[in-house]
mmCIF file of C-alpha atoms in Angstrom:
data_model
loop_
_atom_site.group_PDB
_atom_site.id
_atom_site.type_symbol
_atom_site.label_atom_id
_atom_site.label_comp_id
_atom_site.label_asym_id
_atom_site.label_seq_id
_atom_site.Cartn_x
_atom_site.Cartn_y
_atom_site.Cartn_z
ATOM 1 C CA MET A 1 -20.445 -2.935 -15.062
ATOM 2 C CA PHE A 2 -19.937 0.568 -13.622
ATOM 3 C CA VAL A 3 -21.405 3.655 -16.225
ATOM 4 C CA TYR A 4 -21.121 6.673 -13.963
ATOM 5 C CA SER A 5 -20.198 9.617 -15.990
ATOM 6 C CA LYS A 6 -21.946 12.572 -13.739
ATOM 7 C CA ASP A 7 -19.862 14.970 -11.673
ATOM 8 C CA LEU A 8 -18.833 13.298 -8.420
ATOM 9 C CA SER A 9 -19.791 16.323 -6.554
ATOM 10 C CA GLN A 10 -22.948 16.158 -7.685
ATOM 11 C CA TYR A 11 -23.381 12.661 -6.856
ATOM 12 C CA ILE A 12 -22.068 13.006 -3.195
ATOM 13 C CA LEU A 13 -25.168 15.862 -3.032
ATOM 14 C CA ASN A 14 -28.033 13.619 -4.559
ATOM 15 C CA PRO A 15 -27.444 10.302 -4.955
ATOM 16 C CA PHE A 16 -30.286 9.412 -5.018
ATOM 17 C CA CYS A 17 -31.793 11.624 -7.592
ATOM 18 C CA ILE A 18 -28.923 10.477 -9.624
ATOM 19 C CA MET A 19 -29.085 6.625 -8.980
ATOM 20 C CA LEU A 20 -32.942 6.621 -10.168
ATOM 21 C CA ASP A 21 -31.801 7.711 -13.380
ATOM 22 C CA ASP A 22 -29.790 4.797 -13.498
ATOM 23 C CA ILE A 23 -32.352 2.270 -12.746
ATOM 24 C CA ASP A 24 -33.631 0.380 -15.127
ATOM 25 C CA GLU A 25 -36.336 -2.819 -15.544
ATOM 26 C CA ILE A 26 -34.953 -5.293 -17.895
ATOM 27 C CA PRO A 27 -37.476 -5.522 -20.656
ATOM 28 C CA GLU A 28 -39.287 -8.712 -19.915
ATOM 29 C CA GLY A 29 -39.793 -7.217 -16.615
ATOM 30 C CA GLY A 30 -39.151 -8.331 -13.134
ATOM 31 C CA ALA A 31 -35.399 -7.430 -12.330
ATOM 32 C CA LEU A 32 -34.206 -3.812 -11.718
ATOM 33 C CA LEU A 33 -30.547 -3.251 -13.071
ATOM 34 C CA TYR A 34 -27.992 -0.430 -11.401
ATOM 35 C CA GLN A 35 -25.043 -0.121 -13.040
ATOM 36 C CA GLY A 36 -25.815 -3.720 -14.417
ATOM 37 C CA SER A 37 -25.656 -5.347 -11.513
ATOM 38 C CA ARG A 38 -28.897 -6.513 -9.656
ATOM 39 C CA TYR A 39 -31.186 -5.118 -6.999
ATOM 40 C CA MET A 40 -34.102 -5.002 -5.368
ATOM 41 C CA LEU A 41 -36.205 -2.684 -3.021
ATOM 42 C CA LEU A 42 -36.685 -4.073 -0.036
ATOM 43 C CA PRO A 43 -37.880 -2.601 3.369
ATOM 44 C CA PRO A 44 -35.143 -2.448 6.562
ATOM 45 C CA ALA A 45 -38.030 -4.017 8.674
ATOM 46 C CA ALA A 46 -37.804 -7.338 6.669
ATOM 47 C CA LEU A 47 -34.189 -7.321 7.378
ATOM 48 C CA VAL A 48 -34.086 -6.441 10.905
ATOM 49 C CA ASP A 49 -36.985 -9.007 11.160
ATOM 50 C CA PHE A 50 -34.831 -11.342 9.634
ATOM 51 C CA GLN A 51 -31.557 -10.267 12.128
ATOM 52 C CA LYS A 52 -33.724 -11.061 14.629
ATOM 53 C CA SER A 53 -34.811 -14.437 14.115
ATOM 54 C CA MET A 54 -31.691 -15.260 13.424
ATOM 55 C CA GLU A 55 -30.784 -13.807 17.156
ATOM 56 C CA ASP A 56 -33.652 -15.820 18.645
ATOM 57 C CA LYS A 57 -31.781 -19.083 17.094
ATOM 58 C CA LEU A 58 -27.942 -18.182 17.052
ATOM 59 C CA GLY A 59 -27.093 -15.378 18.871
ATOM 60 C CA THR A 60 -26.300 -11.650 19.005
ATOM 61 C CA GLU A 61 -22.804 -11.994 18.610
ATOM 62 C CA ALA A 62 -22.683 -14.571 15.552
ATOM 63 C CA VAL A 63 -25.465 -12.928 13.434
ATOM 64 C CA SER A 64 -23.398 -9.579 14.198
ATOM 65 C CA GLN A 65 -20.312 -12.062 12.859
ATOM 66 C CA ALA A 66 -21.766 -13.183 10.271
ATOM 67 C CA LEU A 67 -23.580 -9.935 8.858
ATOM 68 C CA TYR A 68 -20.594 -8.328 9.342
ATOM 69 C CA SER A 69 -18.498 -10.800 7.015
ATOM 70 C CA SER A 70 -20.958 -11.107 4.161
ATOM 71 C CA ALA A 71 -21.173 -6.603 4.178
ATOM 72 C CA LEU A 72 -17.270 -6.709 4.378
ATOM 73 C CA ARG A 73 -16.873 -8.869 1.611
ATOM 74 C CA GLN A 74 -19.757 -7.085 -0.059
ATOM 75 C CA GLY A 75 -17.973 -3.398 0.915
ATOM 76 C CA ARG A 76 -14.859 -4.771 -0.713
ATOM 77 C CA TYR A 77 -15.947 -6.013 -3.860
ATOM 78 C CA PHE A 78 -17.962 -2.603 -4.811
ATOM 79 C CA THR A 79 -15.165 -0.269 -4.026
ATOM 80 C CA GLY A 80 -12.762 -2.474 -5.869
ATOM 81 C CA LYS A 81 -15.307 -2.169 -8.761
ATOM 82 C CA VAL A 82 -15.514 1.962 -8.594
ATOM 83 C CA LEU A 83 -11.294 1.932 -8.217
ATOM 84 C CA ASP A 84 -11.085 0.152 -11.061
ATOM 85 C CA GLU A 85 -13.564 1.651 -13.381
ATOM 86 C CA LEU A 86 -14.055 5.155 -12.356
ATOM 87 C CA SER A 87 -10.216 5.888 -11.493
ATOM 88 C CA LEU A 88 -11.189 7.504 -8.006
ATOM 89 C CA GLU A 89 -8.588 8.626 -5.559
ATOM 90 C CA PRO A 90 -8.780 6.836 -2.383
ATOM 91 C CA ASP A 91 -10.906 9.003 -0.623
ATOM 92 C CA ASP A 92 -12.815 10.095 -3.467
ATOM 93 C CA ALA A 93 -13.788 6.188 -3.191
ATOM 94 C CA VAL A 94 -15.139 6.081 0.211
ATOM 95 C CA ARG A 95 -16.745 9.695 -0.485
ATOM 96 C CA TYR A 96 -18.413 7.559 -3.408
ATOM 97 C CA MET A 97 -19.492 4.489 -1.459
ATOM 98 C CA ALA A 98 -20.994 6.449 1.108
ATOM 99 C CA ALA A 99 -22.886 8.160 -0.999
ATOM 100 C CA LEU A 100 -23.994 5.236 -2.135
ATOM 101 C CA ALA A 101 -24.991 4.009 0.943
ATOM 102 C CA ARG A 102 -27.201 7.280 1.625
ATOM 103 C CA GLY A 103 -28.797 6.976 -1.731
ATOM 104 C CA MET A 104 -29.430 3.331 -1.142
ATOM 105 C CA GLY A 105 -31.503 4.900 1.847
ATOM 106 C CA TRP A 106 -29.241 3.261 4.987
ATOM 107 C CA GLY A 107 -28.340 6.287 6.538
ATOM 108 C CA ARG A 108 -26.481 10.045 5.782
ATOM 109 C CA ILE A 109 -23.112 8.557 6.062
ATOM 110 C CA GLU A 110 -20.430 11.752 6.886
ATOM 111 C CA ILE A 111 -17.050 10.881 7.048
ATOM 112 C CA THR A 112 -15.496 12.446 10.259
ATOM 113 C CA SER A 113 -12.197 11.606 9.850
ATOM 114 C CA LEU A 114 -10.476 9.338 7.193
ATOM 115 C CA ASP A 115 -6.101 9.064 7.268
ATOM 116 C CA ILE A 116 -4.742 6.449 5.162
ATOM 117 C CA SER A 117 -1.301 6.581 6.710
ATOM 118 C CA SER A 118 -2.768 5.671 9.771
ATOM 119 C CA LEU A 119 -5.195 3.532 8.546
ATOM 120 C CA THR A 120 -7.831 5.082 10.530
ATOM 121 C CA LEU A 121 -11.848 5.706 9.499
ATOM 122 C CA GLU A 122 -14.625 7.352 10.963
ATOM 123 C CA LEU A 123 -18.028 7.455 10.312
ATOM 124 C CA GLU A 124 -21.183 8.726 11.239
ATOM 125 C CA ALA A 125 -24.659 7.660 10.345
ATOM 126 C CA PHE A 126 -27.689 9.731 10.451
ATOM 127 C CA HIS A 127 -30.549 7.708 10.461
ATOM 128 C CA SER A 128 -29.055 4.490 9.976
ATOM 129 C CA ALA A 129 -32.381 2.061 8.681
ATOM 130 C CA PHE A 130 -31.086 -0.701 10.799
ATOM 131 C CA ALA A 131 -30.796 1.317 13.859
ATOM 132 C CA GLU A 132 -34.035 2.750 13.420
ATOM 133 C CA GLU A 133 -36.089 -0.253 12.646
ATOM 134 C CA TYR A 134 -34.933 -2.623 15.536
ATOM 135 C CA GLY A 135 -35.715 -0.154 18.196
ATOM 136 C CA LYS A 136 -34.026 -0.909 21.195
ATOM 137 C CA ALA A 137 -31.079 -3.276 21.630
ATOM 138 C CA LYS A 138 -28.515 -3.377 24.414
ATOM 139 C CA ASP A 139 -25.770 -3.965 21.497
ATOM 140 C CA PRO A 140 -25.396 -1.646 18.837
ATOM 141 C CA VAL A 141 -27.078 -3.440 15.672
ATOM 142 C CA CYS A 142 -25.422 -1.752 12.610
ATOM 143 C CA SER A 143 -23.192 -4.409 11.797
ATOM 144 C CA PHE A 144 -24.178 -4.335 7.755
ATOM 145 C CA ILE A 145 -23.184 -0.593 7.361
ATOM 146 C CA ARG A 146 -20.303 -1.683 9.681
ATOM 147 C CA GLY A 147 -19.241 -4.589 7.809
ATOM 148 C CA PHE A 148 -19.508 -3.038 4.566
ATOM 149 C CA PHE A 149 -17.093 0.132 5.074
ATOM 150 C CA ALA A 150 -14.953 -2.008 6.817
ATOM 151 C CA GLY A 151 -14.775 -3.809 3.255
ATOM 152 C CA VAL A 152 -15.001 0.063 1.612
ATOM 153 C CA TRP A 153 -11.421 0.773 3.928
ATOM 154 C CA GLN A 154 -9.928 -2.124 3.432
ATOM 155 C CA ALA A 155 -9.831 -2.233 -0.537
ATOM 156 C CA VAL A 156 -9.023 1.429 -0.367
ATOM 157 C CA THR A 157 -5.985 0.913 2.388
ATOM 158 C CA GLY A 158 -5.365 -2.865 1.282
ATOM 159 C CA SER A 159 -4.703 -3.469 4.869
ATOM 160 C CA GLU A 160 -6.783 -5.848 7.021
ATOM 161 C CA VAL A 161 -9.117 -3.705 8.809
ATOM 162 C CA GLU A 162 -11.841 -4.120 11.833
ATOM 163 C CA GLY A 163 -14.299 -1.728 12.454
ATOM 164 C CA LEU A 164 -16.173 -1.150 15.601
ATOM 165 C CA GLU A 165 -19.755 0.250 15.780
ATOM 166 C CA MET A 166 -18.877 3.099 19.214
ATOM 167 C CA HIS A 167 -22.307 4.705 19.480
ATOM 168 C CA CYS A 168 -25.987 3.726 18.107
ATOM 169 C CA ARG A 169 -28.805 5.024 17.650
ATOM 170 C CA ALA A 170 -30.968 2.086 18.943
ATOM 171 C CA VAL A 171 -28.659 1.574 21.895
ATOM 172 C CA GLU A 172 -28.163 5.193 23.153
ATOM 173 C CA GLY A 173 -31.124 7.084 21.695
ATOM 174 C CA PRO A 174 -31.527 9.572 18.918
ATOM 175 C CA SER A 175 -28.175 10.156 17.890
ATOM 176 C CA PRO A 176 -26.085 9.499 14.697
ATOM 177 C CA CYS A 177 -23.999 5.852 14.765
ATOM 178 C CA ILE A 178 -20.543 6.263 15.170
ATOM 179 C CA PHE A 179 -17.884 3.734 13.233
ATOM 180 C CA VAL A 180 -14.247 3.860 13.743
ATOM 181 C CA PHE A 181 -12.170 1.973 11.688
ATOM 182 C CA ALA A 182 -8.587 1.106 12.122
ATOM 183 C CA GLY A 183 -5.410 -1.373 11.325
ATOM 184 C CA SER A 184 -6.754 -4.718 12.679
ATOM 185 C CA ALA A 185 -2.694 -4.880 14.530
ATOM 186 C CA ASP A 186 -3.947 -1.830 16.305
ATOM 187 C CA ARG A 187 -7.388 -3.762 17.185
ATOM 188 C CA LYS A 188 -5.953 -4.619 20.708
ATOM 189 C CA LYS A 189 -4.463 -1.222 21.169
ATOM 190 C CA LEU A 190 -7.503 1.051 20.249
ATOM 191 C CA ARG A 191 -8.625 3.491 23.112
ATOM 192 C CA VAL A 192 -11.290 5.284 21.404
ATOM 193 C CA SER A 193 -13.528 7.881 22.511
ATOM 194 C CA ILE A 194 -16.504 9.482 20.654
ATOM 195 C CA SER A 195 -14.314 11.824 17.901
ATOM 196 C CA GLN A 196 -10.977 10.249 17.679
ATOM 197 C CA VAL A 197 -9.139 7.486 17.506
ATOM 198 C CA LYS A 198 -6.107 7.265 19.877
ATOM 199 C CA VAL A 199 -3.424 4.595 19.901
ATOM 200 C CA GLU A 200 -1.889 3.448 23.773
ATOM 201 C CA GLU A 201 1.597 3.486 23.795
ATOM 202 C CA ASP A 202 3.245 0.507 24.651
ATOM 203 C CA MET B 1 4.170 -8.930 -23.406
ATOM 204 C CA GLY B 2 6.784 -10.712 -20.068
ATOM 205 C CA SER B 3 6.442 -13.620 -18.455
ATOM 206 C CA LEU B 4 3.952 -12.921 -15.120
ATOM 207 C CA ALA B 5 3.605 -16.083 -13.734
ATOM 208 C CA LEU B 6 0.292 -16.444 -11.797
ATOM 209 C CA PHE B 7 0.797 -18.447 -8.775
ATOM 210 C CA ASN B 8 -1.517 -20.640 -6.597
ATOM 211 C CA GLU B 9 -1.722 -23.163 -3.636
ATOM 212 C CA ASP B 10 -1.307 -25.894 -6.400
ATOM 213 C CA SER B 11 1.547 -24.426 -7.874
ATOM 214 C CA PHE B 12 3.333 -22.231 -4.900
ATOM 215 C CA GLU B 13 5.508 -25.654 -4.151
ATOM 216 C CA ASP B 14 7.134 -26.406 -7.322
ATOM 217 C CA GLU B 15 7.285 -22.611 -9.175
ATOM 218 C CA VAL B 16 8.273 -20.817 -6.110
ATOM 219 C CA LEU B 17 10.195 -22.868 -3.745
ATOM 220 C CA LYS B 18 11.165 -25.226 -5.509
ATOM 221 C CA SER B 19 12.573 -22.666 -8.140
ATOM 222 C CA GLU B 20 16.055 -22.599 -9.294
ATOM 223 C CA VAL B 21 15.949 -18.731 -10.349
ATOM 224 C CA PRO B 22 15.193 -16.276 -6.845
ATOM 225 C CA VAL B 23 10.907 -15.372 -6.957
ATOM 226 C CA LEU B 24 9.184 -12.663 -6.777
ATOM 227 C CA VAL B 25 5.422 -12.857 -5.492
ATOM 228 C CA ASP B 26 3.060 -10.144 -5.951
ATOM 229 C CA PHE B 27 0.521 -11.244 -3.227
ATOM 230 C CA TRP B 28 -2.601 -8.925 -4.178
ATOM 231 C CA ALA B 29 -6.756 -9.351 -4.729
ATOM 232 C CA GLU B 30 -8.843 -7.918 -7.059
ATOM 233 C CA TRP B 31 -10.753 -5.946 -4.965
ATOM 234 C CA CYS B 32 -7.443 -4.179 -3.275
ATOM 235 C CA GLY B 33 -6.741 -0.299 -4.685
ATOM 236 C CA PRO B 34 -3.390 -0.100 -3.918
ATOM 237 C CA CYS B 35 -2.422 -3.738 -5.584
ATOM 238 C CA LYS B 36 -4.358 -2.113 -9.495
ATOM 239 C CA VAL B 37 -1.143 0.638 -8.583
ATOM 240 C CA ILE B 38 1.403 -1.312 -8.144
ATOM 241 C CA ALA B 39 -0.005 -3.894 -10.692
ATOM 242 C CA PRO B 40 2.284 -1.981 -13.803
ATOM 243 C CA ILE B 41 5.267 -1.904 -12.131
ATOM 244 C CA ILE B 42 5.320 -5.716 -11.479
ATOM 245 C CA GLU B 43 4.311 -6.582 -15.332
ATOM 246 C CA GLN B 44 7.601 -4.027 -16.037
ATOM 247 C CA ILE B 45 9.849 -5.733 -13.859
ATOM 248 C CA SER B 46 8.957 -9.067 -15.257
ATOM 249 C CA ILE B 47 9.825 -7.843 -19.068
ATOM 250 C CA GLU B 48 12.951 -5.882 -17.508
ATOM 251 C CA TYR B 49 14.530 -8.625 -15.114
ATOM 252 C CA GLU B 50 13.411 -11.746 -17.542
ATOM 253 C CA GLY B 51 15.922 -14.528 -17.394
ATOM 254 C CA ARG B 52 17.295 -13.068 -14.010
ATOM 255 C CA LEU B 53 14.182 -13.245 -11.719
ATOM 256 C CA LYS B 54 11.060 -15.202 -12.248
ATOM 257 C CA VAL B 55 7.894 -12.662 -11.464
ATOM 258 C CA GLY B 56 4.360 -13.851 -10.338
ATOM 259 C CA LYS B 57 0.955 -12.607 -8.800
ATOM 260 C CA LEU B 58 -0.541 -15.159 -6.274
ATOM 261 C CA ASN B 59 -4.065 -14.095 -5.592
ATOM 262 C CA VAL B 60 -4.588 -14.220 -1.428
ATOM 263 C CA ASP B 61 -8.557 -14.775 -1.750
ATOM 264 C CA GLU B 62 -8.040 -17.634 -3.778
ATOM 265 C CA SER B 63 -4.777 -18.988 -2.358
ATOM 266 C CA PRO B 64 -5.642 -18.270 1.819
ATOM 267 C CA GLN B 65 -3.499 -20.757 3.092
ATOM 268 C CA VAL B 66 -0.358 -19.693 1.296
ATOM 269 C CA ALA B 67 -1.029 -15.851 2.125
ATOM 270 C CA SER B 68 -1.226 -16.913 5.814
ATOM 271 C CA LYS B 69 1.588 -19.665 6.063
ATOM 272 C CA PHE B 70 3.333 -15.701 4.940
ATOM 273 C CA GLY B 71 1.846 -13.719 7.213
ATOM 274 C CA ILE B 72 0.139 -11.575 4.781
ATOM 275 C CA ARG B 73 -1.690 -8.847 6.107
ATOM 276 C CA GLY B 74 -2.035 -6.330 3.765
ATOM 277 C CA ILE B 75 -1.451 -6.723 0.077
ATOM 278 C CA PRO B 76 -0.293 -5.427 -2.282
ATOM 279 C CA THR B 77 3.162 -7.731 -0.381
ATOM 280 C CA LEU B 78 6.138 -8.924 -2.715
ATOM 281 C CA LEU B 79 7.512 -11.081 -1.442
ATOM 282 C CA LEU B 80 11.383 -12.242 -2.944
ATOM 283 C CA PHE B 81 12.075 -16.257 -2.601
ATOM 284 C CA ARG B 82 15.823 -17.415 -3.049
ATOM 285 C CA GLN B 83 16.326 -21.160 -2.681
ATOM 286 C CA GLY B 84 12.962 -21.035 -1.201
ATOM 287 C CA LYS B 85 12.857 -18.470 1.715
ATOM 288 C CA PRO B 86 11.636 -15.316 1.737
ATOM 289 C CA VAL B 87 14.819 -12.919 1.801
ATOM 290 C CA GLU B 88 12.857 -9.627 1.119
ATOM 291 C CA GLN B 89 9.621 -7.975 1.450
ATOM 292 C CA ILE B 90 7.971 -5.018 0.154
ATOM 293 C CA ILE B 91 4.455 -3.949 1.972
ATOM 294 C CA GLY B 92 2.472 -1.528 -0.348
ATOM 295 C CA ALA B 93 1.983 0.517 -3.348
ATOM 296 C CA VAL B 94 5.622 1.821 -3.209
ATOM 297 C CA PRO B 95 7.490 3.355 -6.130
ATOM 298 C CA LYS B 96 9.607 1.169 -8.992
ATOM 299 C CA ALA B 97 12.965 2.314 -7.900
ATOM 300 C CA GLN B 98 12.328 1.274 -3.982
ATOM 301 C CA ILE B 99 11.465 -2.257 -5.491
ATOM 302 C CA VAL B 100 14.152 -2.725 -7.885
ATOM 303 C CA ALA B 101 16.778 -1.440 -5.480
ATOM 304 C CA LYS B 102 15.791 -4.201 -3.016
ATOM 305 C CA LEU B 103 15.230 -6.997 -5.667
ATOM 306 C CA ASN B 104 19.138 -5.571 -7.064
ATOM 307 C CA SER B 105 20.319 -6.288 -3.487
ATOM 308 C CA HIS B 106 19.425 -9.848 -3.696
ATOM 309 C CA LEU B 107 20.668 -10.222 -7.741
#
């Protein structure tokens, strides 16, 4: 259960320190709890090594899809809990989840555009743990972040959405990773530039 | 407490498609924010229309085949069934007055 009761703006400014206050170890030791759920500290190298090992066996596209799908379910689940227990407005729920991701060290997630009526959300991830750990890649590698925020956006809007990583540090070099999320129905029509989503005319 | 029903893939045909009274189905999921907004309205409608309308919820994660069959792409979606066929669709967390107006046009 979420027990968060601090001011949202303070949380967004400094999520890591506030999260640390809320992390407990169970009395007998061996399990860390944050807001009632079990967590463990894991270096990104462990996840990225697993990702690369799976890519060797299954191919990058299959692994990207698997990471995306599982992260989407996680994003949906946690956002649902946040909406339920913290009574946040939809845009604040996205900000909260971005702060949570930052606090967990995935990267500093900045919301560059958010419009519920058009189902579009754009994010930038500075210092993506996945991209920085992966090294040079041919295709975007932040599938977990992409899936997680697709789930966040799906929970907030109630609509099927798709997430694209338009720009990845692992592909393009030092710069933020850029993500765009939009309704699935518009997927084929999306023509995306770095800073805006344009829907093509039929 | 109203008579809000819980539908699933096993019960859908008997309780919705073969129902003698019209049925309002709220397609929803635990994680969906807009579904939480509309839930109390659906509860109220189940009370206010008791005897004239069967009202129930269907979890799209637990019954994906039903959701897919009726082309549910966003939730909440309300479908009104009469004699086994969907006759009205309302998508999103819309105000109660809008839902009631559409229901009344079919009852």
